[in-house]
Coordinates of C-alpha atoms in Angstrom, one line a residue:
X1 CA -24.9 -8.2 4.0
X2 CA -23.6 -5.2 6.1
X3 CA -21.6 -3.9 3.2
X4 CA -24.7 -3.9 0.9
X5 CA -26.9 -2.6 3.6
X6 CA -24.4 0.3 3.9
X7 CA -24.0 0.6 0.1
X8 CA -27.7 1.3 -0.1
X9 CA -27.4 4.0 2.8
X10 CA -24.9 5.9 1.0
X11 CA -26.6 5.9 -2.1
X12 CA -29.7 7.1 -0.4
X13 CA -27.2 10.5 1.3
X14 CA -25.8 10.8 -2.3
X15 CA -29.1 10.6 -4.1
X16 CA -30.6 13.4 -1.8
X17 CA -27.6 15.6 -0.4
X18 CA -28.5 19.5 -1.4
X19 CA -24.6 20.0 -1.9
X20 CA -21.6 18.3 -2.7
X21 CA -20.3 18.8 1.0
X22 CA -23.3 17.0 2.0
X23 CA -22.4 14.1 0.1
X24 CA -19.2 13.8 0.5
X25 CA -18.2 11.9 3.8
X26 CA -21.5 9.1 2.1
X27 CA -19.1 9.4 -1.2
X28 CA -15.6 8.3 0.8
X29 CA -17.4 5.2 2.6
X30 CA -18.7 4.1 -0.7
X31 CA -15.0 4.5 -2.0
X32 CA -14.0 3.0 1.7
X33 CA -16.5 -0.5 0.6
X34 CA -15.0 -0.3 -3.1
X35 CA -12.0 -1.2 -1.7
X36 CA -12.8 -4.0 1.3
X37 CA -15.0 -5.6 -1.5
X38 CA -11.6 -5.7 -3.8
X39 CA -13.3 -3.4 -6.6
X40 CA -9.9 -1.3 -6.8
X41 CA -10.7 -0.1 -10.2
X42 CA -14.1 1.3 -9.1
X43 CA -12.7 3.1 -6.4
X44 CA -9.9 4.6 -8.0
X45 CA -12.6 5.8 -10.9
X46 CA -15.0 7.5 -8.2
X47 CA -12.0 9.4 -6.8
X48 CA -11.0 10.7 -10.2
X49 CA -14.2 11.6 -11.5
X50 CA -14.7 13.3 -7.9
X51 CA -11.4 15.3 -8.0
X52 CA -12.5 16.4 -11.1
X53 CA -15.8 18.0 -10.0
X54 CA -13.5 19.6 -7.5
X55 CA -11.4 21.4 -9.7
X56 CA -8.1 18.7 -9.7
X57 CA -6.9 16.2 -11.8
X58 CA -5.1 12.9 -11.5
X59 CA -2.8 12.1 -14.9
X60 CA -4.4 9.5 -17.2
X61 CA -1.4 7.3 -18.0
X62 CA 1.2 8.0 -14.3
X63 CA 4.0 7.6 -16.5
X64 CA 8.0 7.8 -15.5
X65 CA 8.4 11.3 -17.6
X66 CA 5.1 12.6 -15.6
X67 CA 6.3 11.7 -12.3
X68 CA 10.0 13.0 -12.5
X69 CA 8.4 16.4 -14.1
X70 CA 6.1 16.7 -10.9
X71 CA 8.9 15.3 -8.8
X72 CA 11.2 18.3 -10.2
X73 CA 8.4 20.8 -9.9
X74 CA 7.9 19.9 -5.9
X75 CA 11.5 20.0 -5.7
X76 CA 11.6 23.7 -6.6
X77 CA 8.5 24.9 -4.9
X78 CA 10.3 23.5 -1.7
X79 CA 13.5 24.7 -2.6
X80 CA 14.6 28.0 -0.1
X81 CA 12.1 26.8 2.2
X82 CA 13.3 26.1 5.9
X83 CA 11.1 23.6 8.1
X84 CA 10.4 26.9 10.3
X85 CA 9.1 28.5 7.0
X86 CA 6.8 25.2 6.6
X87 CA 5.4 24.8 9.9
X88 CA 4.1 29.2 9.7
X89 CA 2.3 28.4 7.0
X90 CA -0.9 29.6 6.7
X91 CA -3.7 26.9 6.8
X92 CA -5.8 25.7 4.4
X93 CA -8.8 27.2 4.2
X94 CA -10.3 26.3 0.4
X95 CA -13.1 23.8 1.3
X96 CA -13.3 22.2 -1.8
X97 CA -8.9 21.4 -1.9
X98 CA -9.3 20.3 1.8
X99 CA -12.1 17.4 0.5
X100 CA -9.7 17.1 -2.9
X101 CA -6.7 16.6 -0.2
X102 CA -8.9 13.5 1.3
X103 CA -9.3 12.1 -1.9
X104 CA -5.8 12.0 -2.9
X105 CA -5.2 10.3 0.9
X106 CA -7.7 7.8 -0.1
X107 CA -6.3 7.3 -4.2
X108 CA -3.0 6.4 -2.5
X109 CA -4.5 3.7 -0.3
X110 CA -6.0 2.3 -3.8
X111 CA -2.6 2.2 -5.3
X112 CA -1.1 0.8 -2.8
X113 CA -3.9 -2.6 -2.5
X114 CA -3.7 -2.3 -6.4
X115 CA 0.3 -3.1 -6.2
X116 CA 0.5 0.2 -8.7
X117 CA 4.0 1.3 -7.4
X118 CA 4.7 3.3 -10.2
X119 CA 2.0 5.7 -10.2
X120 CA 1.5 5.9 -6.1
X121 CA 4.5 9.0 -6.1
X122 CA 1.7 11.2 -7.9
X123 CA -0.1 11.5 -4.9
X124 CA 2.5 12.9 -2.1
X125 CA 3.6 15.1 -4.7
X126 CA 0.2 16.2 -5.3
X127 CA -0.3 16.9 -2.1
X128 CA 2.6 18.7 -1.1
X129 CA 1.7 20.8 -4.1
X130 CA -1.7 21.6 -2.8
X131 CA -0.3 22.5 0.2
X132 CA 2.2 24.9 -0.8
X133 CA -0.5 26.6 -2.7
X134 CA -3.7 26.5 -0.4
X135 CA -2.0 26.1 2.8
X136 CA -1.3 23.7 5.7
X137 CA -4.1 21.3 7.5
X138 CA -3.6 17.9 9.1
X139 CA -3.7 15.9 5.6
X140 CA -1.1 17.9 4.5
X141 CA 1.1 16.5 7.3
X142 CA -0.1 12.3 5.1
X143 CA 1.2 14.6 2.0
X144 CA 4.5 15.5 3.7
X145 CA 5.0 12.4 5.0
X146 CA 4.1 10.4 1.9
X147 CA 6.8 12.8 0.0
X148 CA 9.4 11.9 2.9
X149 CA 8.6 7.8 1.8
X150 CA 8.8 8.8 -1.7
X151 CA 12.1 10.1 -1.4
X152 CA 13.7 7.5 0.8
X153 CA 12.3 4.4 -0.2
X154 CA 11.3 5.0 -4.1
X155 CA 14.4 7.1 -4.9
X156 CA 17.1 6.1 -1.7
X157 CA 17.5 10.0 -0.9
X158 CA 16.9 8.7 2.6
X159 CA 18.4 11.9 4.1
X160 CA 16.1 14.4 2.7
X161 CA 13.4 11.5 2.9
X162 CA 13.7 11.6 6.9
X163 CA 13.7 14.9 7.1
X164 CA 10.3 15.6 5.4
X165 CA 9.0 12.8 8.0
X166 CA 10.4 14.5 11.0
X167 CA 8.5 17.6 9.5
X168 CA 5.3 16.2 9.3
X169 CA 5.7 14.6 12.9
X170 CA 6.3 18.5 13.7
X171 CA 3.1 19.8 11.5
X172 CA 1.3 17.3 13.0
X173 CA 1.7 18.5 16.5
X174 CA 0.8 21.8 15.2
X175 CA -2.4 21.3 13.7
X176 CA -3.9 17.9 15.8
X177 CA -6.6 15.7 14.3
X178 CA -8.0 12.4 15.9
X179 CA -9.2 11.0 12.6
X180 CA -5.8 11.7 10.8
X181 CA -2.9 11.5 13.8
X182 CA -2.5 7.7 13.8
X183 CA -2.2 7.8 9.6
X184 CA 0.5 10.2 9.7
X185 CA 2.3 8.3 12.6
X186 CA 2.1 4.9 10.7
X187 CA 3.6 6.2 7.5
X188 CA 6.4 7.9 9.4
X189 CA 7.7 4.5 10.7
X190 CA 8.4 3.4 6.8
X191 CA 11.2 6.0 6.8
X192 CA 12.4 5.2 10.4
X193 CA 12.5 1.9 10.0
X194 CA 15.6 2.7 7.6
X195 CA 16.7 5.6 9.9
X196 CA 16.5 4.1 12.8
X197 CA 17.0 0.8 14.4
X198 CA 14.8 -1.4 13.6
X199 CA 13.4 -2.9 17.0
X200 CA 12.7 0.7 18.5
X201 CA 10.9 1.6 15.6
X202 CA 9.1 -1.9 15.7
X203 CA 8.3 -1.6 19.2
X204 CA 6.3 1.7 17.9
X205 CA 3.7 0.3 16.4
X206 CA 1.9 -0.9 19.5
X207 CA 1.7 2.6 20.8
X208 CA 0.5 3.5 17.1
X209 CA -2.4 0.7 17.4
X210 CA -4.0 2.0 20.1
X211 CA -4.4 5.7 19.0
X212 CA -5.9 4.5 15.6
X213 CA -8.3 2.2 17.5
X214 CA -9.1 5.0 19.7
X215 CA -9.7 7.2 16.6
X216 CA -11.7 4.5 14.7
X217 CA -9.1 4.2 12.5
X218 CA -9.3 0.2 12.0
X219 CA -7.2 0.4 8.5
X220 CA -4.4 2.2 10.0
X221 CA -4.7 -0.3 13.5
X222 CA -4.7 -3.2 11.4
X223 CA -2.0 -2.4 9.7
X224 CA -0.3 -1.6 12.9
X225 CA -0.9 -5.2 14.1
X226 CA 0.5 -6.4 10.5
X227 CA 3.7 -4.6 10.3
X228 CA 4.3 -5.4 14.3
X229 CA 4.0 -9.2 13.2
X230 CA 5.3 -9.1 9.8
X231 CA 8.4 -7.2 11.2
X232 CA 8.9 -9.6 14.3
X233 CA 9.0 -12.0 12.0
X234 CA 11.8 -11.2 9.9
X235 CA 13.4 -9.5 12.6
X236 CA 13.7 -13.1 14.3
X237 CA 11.9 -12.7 17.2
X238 CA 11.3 -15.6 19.2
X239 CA 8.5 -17.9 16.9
X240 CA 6.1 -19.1 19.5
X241 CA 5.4 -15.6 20.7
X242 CA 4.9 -14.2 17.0
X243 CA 2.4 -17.1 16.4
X244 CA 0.6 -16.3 19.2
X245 CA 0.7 -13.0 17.8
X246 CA -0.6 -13.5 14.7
X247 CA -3.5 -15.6 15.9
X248 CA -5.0 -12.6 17.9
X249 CA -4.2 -10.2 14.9
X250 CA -6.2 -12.6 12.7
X251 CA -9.0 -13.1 15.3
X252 CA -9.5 -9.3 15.4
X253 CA -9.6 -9.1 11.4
X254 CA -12.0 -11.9 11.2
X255 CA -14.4 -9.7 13.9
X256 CA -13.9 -6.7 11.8
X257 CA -14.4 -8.8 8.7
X258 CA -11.0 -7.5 7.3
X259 CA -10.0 -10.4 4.6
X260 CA -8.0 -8.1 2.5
X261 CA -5.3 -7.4 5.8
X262 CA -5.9 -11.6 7.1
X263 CA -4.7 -12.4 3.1
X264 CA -2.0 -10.4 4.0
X265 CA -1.0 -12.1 7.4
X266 CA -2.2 -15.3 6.5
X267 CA 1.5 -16.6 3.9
X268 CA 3.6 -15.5 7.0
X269 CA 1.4 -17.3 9.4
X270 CA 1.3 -20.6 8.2
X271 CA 5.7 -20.0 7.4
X272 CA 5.4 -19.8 10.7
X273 CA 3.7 -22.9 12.0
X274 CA 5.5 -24.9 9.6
X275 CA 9.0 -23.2 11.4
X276 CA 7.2 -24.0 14.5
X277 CA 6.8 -27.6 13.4
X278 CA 2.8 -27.4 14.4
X279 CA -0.4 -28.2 12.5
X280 CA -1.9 -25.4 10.3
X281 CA -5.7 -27.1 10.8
X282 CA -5.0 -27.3 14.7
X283 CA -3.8 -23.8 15.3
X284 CA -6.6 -22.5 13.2
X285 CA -9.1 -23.2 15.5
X286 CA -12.3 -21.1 15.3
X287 CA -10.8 -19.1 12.3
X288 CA -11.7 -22.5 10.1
X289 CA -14.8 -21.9 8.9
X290 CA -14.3 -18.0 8.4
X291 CA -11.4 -19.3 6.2
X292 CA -13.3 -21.9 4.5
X293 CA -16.0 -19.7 3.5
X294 CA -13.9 -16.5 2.7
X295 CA -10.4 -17.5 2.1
X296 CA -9.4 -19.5 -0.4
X297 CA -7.1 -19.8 -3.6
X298 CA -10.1 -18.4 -6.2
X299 CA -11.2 -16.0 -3.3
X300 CA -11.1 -12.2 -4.4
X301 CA -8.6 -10.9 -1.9
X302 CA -6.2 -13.9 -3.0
X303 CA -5.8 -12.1 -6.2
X304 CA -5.1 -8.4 -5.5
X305 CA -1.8 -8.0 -6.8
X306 CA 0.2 -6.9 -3.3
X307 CA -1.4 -10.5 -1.5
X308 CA -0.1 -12.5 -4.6
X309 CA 3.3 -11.1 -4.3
X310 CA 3.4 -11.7 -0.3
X311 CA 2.4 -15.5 -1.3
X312 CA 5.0 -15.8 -3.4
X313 CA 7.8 -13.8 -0.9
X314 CA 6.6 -16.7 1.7
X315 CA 6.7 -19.9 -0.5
X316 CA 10.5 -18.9 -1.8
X317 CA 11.5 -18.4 1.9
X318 CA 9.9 -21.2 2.8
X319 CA 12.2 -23.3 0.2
X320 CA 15.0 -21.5 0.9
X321 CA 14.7 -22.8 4.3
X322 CA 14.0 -26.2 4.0
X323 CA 16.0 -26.3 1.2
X324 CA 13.7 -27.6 -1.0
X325 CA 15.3 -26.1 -4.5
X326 CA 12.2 -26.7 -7.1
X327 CA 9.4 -24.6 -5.0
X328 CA 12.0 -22.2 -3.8
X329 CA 13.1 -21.6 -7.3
X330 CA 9.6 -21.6 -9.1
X331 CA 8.1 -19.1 -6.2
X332 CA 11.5 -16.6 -6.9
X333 CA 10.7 -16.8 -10.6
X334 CA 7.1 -15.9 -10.2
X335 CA 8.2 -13.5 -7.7
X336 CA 10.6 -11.5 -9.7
X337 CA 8.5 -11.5 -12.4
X338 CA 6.2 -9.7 -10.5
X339 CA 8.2 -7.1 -9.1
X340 CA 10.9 -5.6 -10.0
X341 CA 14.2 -5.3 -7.7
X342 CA 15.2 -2.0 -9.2
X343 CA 11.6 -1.0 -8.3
X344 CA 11.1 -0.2 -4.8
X345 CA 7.4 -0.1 -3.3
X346 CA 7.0 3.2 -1.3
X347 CA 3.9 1.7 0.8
X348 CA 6.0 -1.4 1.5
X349 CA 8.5 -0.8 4.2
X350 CA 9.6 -4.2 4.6
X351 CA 10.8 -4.2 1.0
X352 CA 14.4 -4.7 1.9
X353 CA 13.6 -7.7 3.3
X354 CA 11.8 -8.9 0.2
X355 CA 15.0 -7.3 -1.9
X356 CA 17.4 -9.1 0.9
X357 CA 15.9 -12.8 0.8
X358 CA 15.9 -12.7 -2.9
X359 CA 19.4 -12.0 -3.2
X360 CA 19.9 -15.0 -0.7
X361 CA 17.5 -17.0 -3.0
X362 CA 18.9 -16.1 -5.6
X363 CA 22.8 -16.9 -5.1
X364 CA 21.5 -20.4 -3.2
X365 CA 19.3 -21.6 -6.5
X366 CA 21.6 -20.2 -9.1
X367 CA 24.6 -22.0 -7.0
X368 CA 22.4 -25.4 -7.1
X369 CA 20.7 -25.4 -10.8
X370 CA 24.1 -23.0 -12.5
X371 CA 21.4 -20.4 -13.5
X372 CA 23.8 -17.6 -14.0
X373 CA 20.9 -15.0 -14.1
X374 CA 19.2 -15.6 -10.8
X375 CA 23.0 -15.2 -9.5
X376 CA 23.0 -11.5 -11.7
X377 CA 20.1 -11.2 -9.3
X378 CA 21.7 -12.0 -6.5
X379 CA 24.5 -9.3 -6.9
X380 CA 21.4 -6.8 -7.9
X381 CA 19.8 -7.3 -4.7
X382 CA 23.5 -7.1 -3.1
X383 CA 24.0 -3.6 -4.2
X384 CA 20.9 -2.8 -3.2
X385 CA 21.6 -3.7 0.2
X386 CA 24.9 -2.1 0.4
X387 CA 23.8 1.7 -0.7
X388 CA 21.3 1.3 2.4
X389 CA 24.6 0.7 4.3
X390 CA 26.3 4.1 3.1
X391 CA 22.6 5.9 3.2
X392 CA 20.7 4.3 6.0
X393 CA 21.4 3.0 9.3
X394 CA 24.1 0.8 9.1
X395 CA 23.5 -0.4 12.3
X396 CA 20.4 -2.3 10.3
X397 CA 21.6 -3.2 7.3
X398 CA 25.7 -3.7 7.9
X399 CA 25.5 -7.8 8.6
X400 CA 22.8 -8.2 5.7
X401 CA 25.3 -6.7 3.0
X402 CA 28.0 -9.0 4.7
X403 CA 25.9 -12.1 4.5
X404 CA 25.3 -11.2 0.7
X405 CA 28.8 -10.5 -0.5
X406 CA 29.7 -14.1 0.9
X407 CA 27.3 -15.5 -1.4
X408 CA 28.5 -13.6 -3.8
X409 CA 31.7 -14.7 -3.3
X410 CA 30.7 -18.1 -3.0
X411 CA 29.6 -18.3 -6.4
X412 CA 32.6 -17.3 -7.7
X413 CA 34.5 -19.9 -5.8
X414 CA 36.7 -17.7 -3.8
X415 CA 36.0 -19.7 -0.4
X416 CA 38.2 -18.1 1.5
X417 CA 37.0 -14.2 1.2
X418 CA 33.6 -15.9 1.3
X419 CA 34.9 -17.3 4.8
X420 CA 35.9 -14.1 5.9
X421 CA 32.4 -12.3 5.2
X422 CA 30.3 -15.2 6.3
X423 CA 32.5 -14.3 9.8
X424 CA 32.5 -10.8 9.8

């Protein structure tokens, strides 16, 4: 009722706005209810067709050969340029590329619920082009820190990745903004949490929370309180306090009337009670009925293709746990088949955990049911993990390539290097 109440609003702002400034900040909270009401391809076709009337253009088909031709063309508009050079830049002053820079902030956020990897790269490198041309303001801090993602986690140049965060850290203590401090700051920690170790960086995102809730930035809070739980989680922190965790997280989105973030939280929440060895009805509690009238298996937010994936990521971990070998190695299958291991979200952080439990998966099932390819898989996701040892912090991922080469090892019957690496 609120959203259609709004919707109405808007329209009424659009409908009788003497300029296209006017109507602007009506136009992003209709592409804002788009998105909570999971109508991705609506939203994504009111940014376009806006970006057009603003003199920029998104590619039709974000194909491979577009993005590495954009990725080259950034590349050599930043090449010579020192971070000093970057942070004297003039600032953006072009009203129209500073609205067209909002809309690319938002497209991104559509990709990213829409589980588009391969076309969300357009959009930092957009931006960062934008930049360069019109000048600096606080979204082109999201661009720059977008492009640092880009580089570490899509194309594992996490060097030059981290260093286009840091810069954007740095621009963004230039140039200040409430309404866009706390997005920068939560993008930043996808990089770090490569760069970094892992439980400082964690820690982060409580600070991070409270300065987009003091902003009314709910998106970027929630995701805060996801990525603080999700990364707990898998971190191993203690399970009782992580529940207890979740259940306030989850409270908060049901208030706010979040469902797309709670479908989110909701596979790793009920892996956890089942860890726990406690009742998923009982724990519930008053989130029940906002469950059994909003979340379910047909419900719309079940189906966006980033929610389905985390379903799947749970179930397989959940057999590989309790060992039970057919749902462990039908979730993997569907899993896999929805994303790629050579693909790497940029909007994900915790994809190395995804890529890492899969290669566990993988060697444990192919071991059990001799399916040589999901053992291929398992040395895919090995490799993976290893050029994160060489490139990122080893300190995060040394143990995690040493746990996967014993597998590997395993497989192949050499028990006693496998011995060795399962000690190491």
């Amino acid at each position: 009722a609120e959203h259609e109440r709004l919707k109405m609003l808007t329209g009424e702002v659009i409908c009788h706005a003497r300029c296209f400034k006017d109507k602007f900040r009506a136009i992003c909270i209709s592409i804002t209810l788009l998105l909570w009401s999971s109508k991705l391809s609506d939203a994504m076709q009111l940014i376009i067709t806006n970006l057009s009337y603003l003199g920029e253009e998104l590619p039709v088909a974000v194909t491979q050969d577009v993005i590495q031709f954009q990725s080259n063309h950034t590349k050599t508009l930043l090449a010579g340029l020192s971070d000093d050079a970057l942070l004297c830049y003039p600032a953006m002053s072009d009203p129209s590329k500073i609205m067209a820079m909002e809309l690319f902030s938002k497209q991104f956020i559509n990709y990213t619920f829409s589980g588009d990897s391969d076309s969300m790269p357009i959009i930092p490198l957009k931006m960062v082009q934008t930049s360069l041309a019109y000048g600096m303001s606080p979204l082109a801090s999201v661009g720059f820190v977008l492009y640092g993602n880009y580089l570490a986690l899509a194309r594992g140049e996490n060097s030059e990745g981290y260093r286009y965060v840091k810069l954007a850290l740095s621009l963004m203590k230039r140039m200040p903004s409430i309404a866009h401090d706390s997005e920068i700051m939560y993008y930043s920690a996808h990089t770090k949490l490569r760069m970094e170790p892992m439980q400082s960086t964690i820690e982060s995102y409580k600070d991070i929370y409270k300065i987009a809730m003091a902003s009314g930035a709910a998106r970027f809070a929630f995701g805060c309180s996801f990525m603080y739980d999700y990364f707990r989680f898998w971190t191993g922190m203690k399970l009782d306090v992580v529940v207890t965790s979740m259940k306030e997280t989850m409270k908060q989105m049901v208030f706010y009337k979040n469902f797309v973030m709670l479908a989110l939280e909701e596979p790793v929440f009920r892996l956890s009670l089942r860890l726990t060895g406690q009742s998923d009805e009982h724990q519930r509690g008053d989130l029940t009925n906002v469950f059994g009238e909003f979340y379910n298996e047909g419900g719309a937010s079940t189906k966006l293709p980033m929610v389905v994936l985390a379903i799947c990521f749970a179930q397989f971990y959940e057999g590989l746990v309790f060992r039970e070998v057919d749902r462990a190695r039908d979730s993997l299958k569907k899993f896999l088949s929805r994303q790629s291991i050579s693909v790497v979200n940029m909007s994900n952080p915790g994809d190395f955990f995804r890529i890492f439990y899969s290669g566990l998966a993988s060697f444990w099932i192919g071991r059990e049911t001799n399916d040589k390819e999901l053992i291929r898989k398992g040395t895919e996701c090995k490799d993976k993990i290893e050029k994160l040892v060489v490139s990122a912090s080893t300190w995060n991922f040394q143990n995690k390539a040493y746990l996967l080469q014993a597998e590997e090892q395993f497989c192949e019957r050499n028990f006693d290097v496998a011995e060795t690496l399962y000690d190491a």
